[in-house]
Amino acid sequence: MRASRLVTLLLLLQNRGRMTARQLADELEVSVRTVYRDVEALGAAGIPLYGDAGHAGGYRLVDGFRTRLTGLTADEAQAAFLAALPGAAAELGLGEALATARLKLRAALPAELREHAGRIQERFLLDAPGWYGEADRTPHLTAVAGAVWARRAVVLRYRRWRAPEEIERRVEPYGLVLKAGRWYLVASGPSGIRTYRVDQIVQLGLVEAEFEVPDGFDLVAYWKGYLADFRARLHTGEALVRLTEEGARRLGVTPAGDGWTRARVPIESIDHALGEFLRLGTDIEVIEPAELRARMAETVRSLANRYDS
């Protein structure tokens, strides 16, 4: 651990210039006394750094010195691909590796590019999860990720919406996908390649046997196909509606001009469409199917009676 800390200290000075012992201690999460010892060790190893006393003092490297120790470890390389999602890296147990990888990447850049990278990090942030609802609890995510890295089969107990509500499967985990703040496991099992929500895994055990991913399997291509199939299965019906200009805008329909716009829109089910269309209030009128129109009218009457009483 100390060797890693010495490298991090060196890269901090190379990236940021002069830093006080307190600043270094806060970054490294150690005591100031430990920083003093680490600085002495770097000096004894021939690293040209020196310290200035006083209010504006601190440690710095001799002008022009740049370390070539910027190679990435396997974990840091994995974390680098998640650089835009620090929360995701932390969930996978790669938070510390990501921080070190960023330091090494910045150290390897020319000064003008380092400054540009710093501005990007200061001004752009990707926060993937939605606004509403608590984040999914994924206690088995780290273990699942470990099985993915190591190509180890797992036996998982999984909760699903249809009976039987809990099933047990031996699967070979091919990859993980983070979609809208939710983790999904893509794995091969008795019924072929399937997608599992990680937050619905109740129990997980590693199997000693390793496996090989079939030649030609592409996680990105699989996920695109899965989404296309999901959307096709999701919208199996259609509704004919009339929309105000505001209703058309909210539903993503091109307005026909001033006044009302007639449009056919895909729906998942009567129940789902009822909830979605009620959100539009007076900006929508359902014409077809008749069952949906009747359900809308019944719901509106019930609401009116409730508020009139």
XYZ file of N, CA, C and O in Angstrom, residues 239 241 267 269-271 273-274 277 286 288-297:
80
model
N -53.666 3.266 -29.942
C -54.821 4.071 -29.556
C -54.941 5.253 -30.504
O -53.933 5.833 -30.921
N -56.194 9.013 -30.704
C -56.449 10.086 -29.734
C -56.539 11.431 -30.442
O -56.069 11.591 -31.572
N -49.441 1.742 -27.528
C -49.684 1.587 -26.094
C -49.247 0.194 -25.660
O -49.259 -0.753 -26.441
N -50.600 -1.437 -22.798
C -51.805 -2.143 -22.363
C -52.859 -1.097 -22.023
O -52.560 0.103 -21.922
N -54.093 -1.553 -21.815
C -55.157 -0.620 -21.438
C -54.843 0.040 -20.101
O -54.971 1.256 -19.941
N -54.424 -0.774 -19.127
C -54.138 -0.235 -17.792
C -52.998 0.778 -17.833
O -53.074 1.845 -17.213
N -51.890 2.506 -20.465
C -52.282 3.690 -21.227
C -53.205 4.588 -20.415
O -53.127 5.828 -20.501
N -54.078 3.994 -19.621
C -54.987 4.776 -18.782
C -54.201 5.712 -17.872
O -54.486 6.913 -17.794
N -52.286 8.442 -20.044
C -53.128 9.454 -20.680
C -53.793 10.363 -19.653
O -54.046 11.543 -19.931
N -59.438 10.310 -25.810
C -59.264 8.987 -26.395
C -60.482 8.674 -27.256
O -61.623 8.783 -26.791
N -60.296 5.722 -29.704
C -60.233 4.259 -29.768
C -59.005 3.795 -28.988
O -58.032 4.555 -28.844
N -59.039 2.550 -28.466
C -60.128 1.564 -28.495
C -61.267 1.932 -27.543
O -61.063 2.702 -26.597
N -62.421 1.352 -27.778
C -63.609 1.685 -26.992
C -63.416 1.380 -25.512
O -63.880 2.130 -24.647
N -62.718 0.277 -25.218
C -62.501 -0.089 -23.808
C -61.692 0.974 -23.081
O -62.005 1.344 -21.940
N -60.680 1.483 -23.729
C -59.852 2.516 -23.101
C -60.651 3.803 -22.927
O -60.563 4.456 -21.885
N -61.456 4.167 -23.945
C -62.275 5.381 -23.838
C -63.254 5.258 -22.666
O -63.426 6.201 -21.887
N -63.866 4.063 -22.538
C -64.822 3.848 -21.444
C -64.128 3.926 -20.087
O -64.667 4.505 -19.137
N -62.910 3.366 -19.993
C -62.175 3.408 -18.728
C -61.780 4.841 -18.376
O -61.790 5.236 -17.204
N -61.391 5.628 -19.378
C -61.055 7.032 -19.139
C -62.288 7.775 -18.611
O -62.197 8.526 -17.622
N -63.433 7.569 -19.268
C -64.661 8.261 -18.856
C -65.064 7.860 -17.446
O -65.450 8.707 -16.623
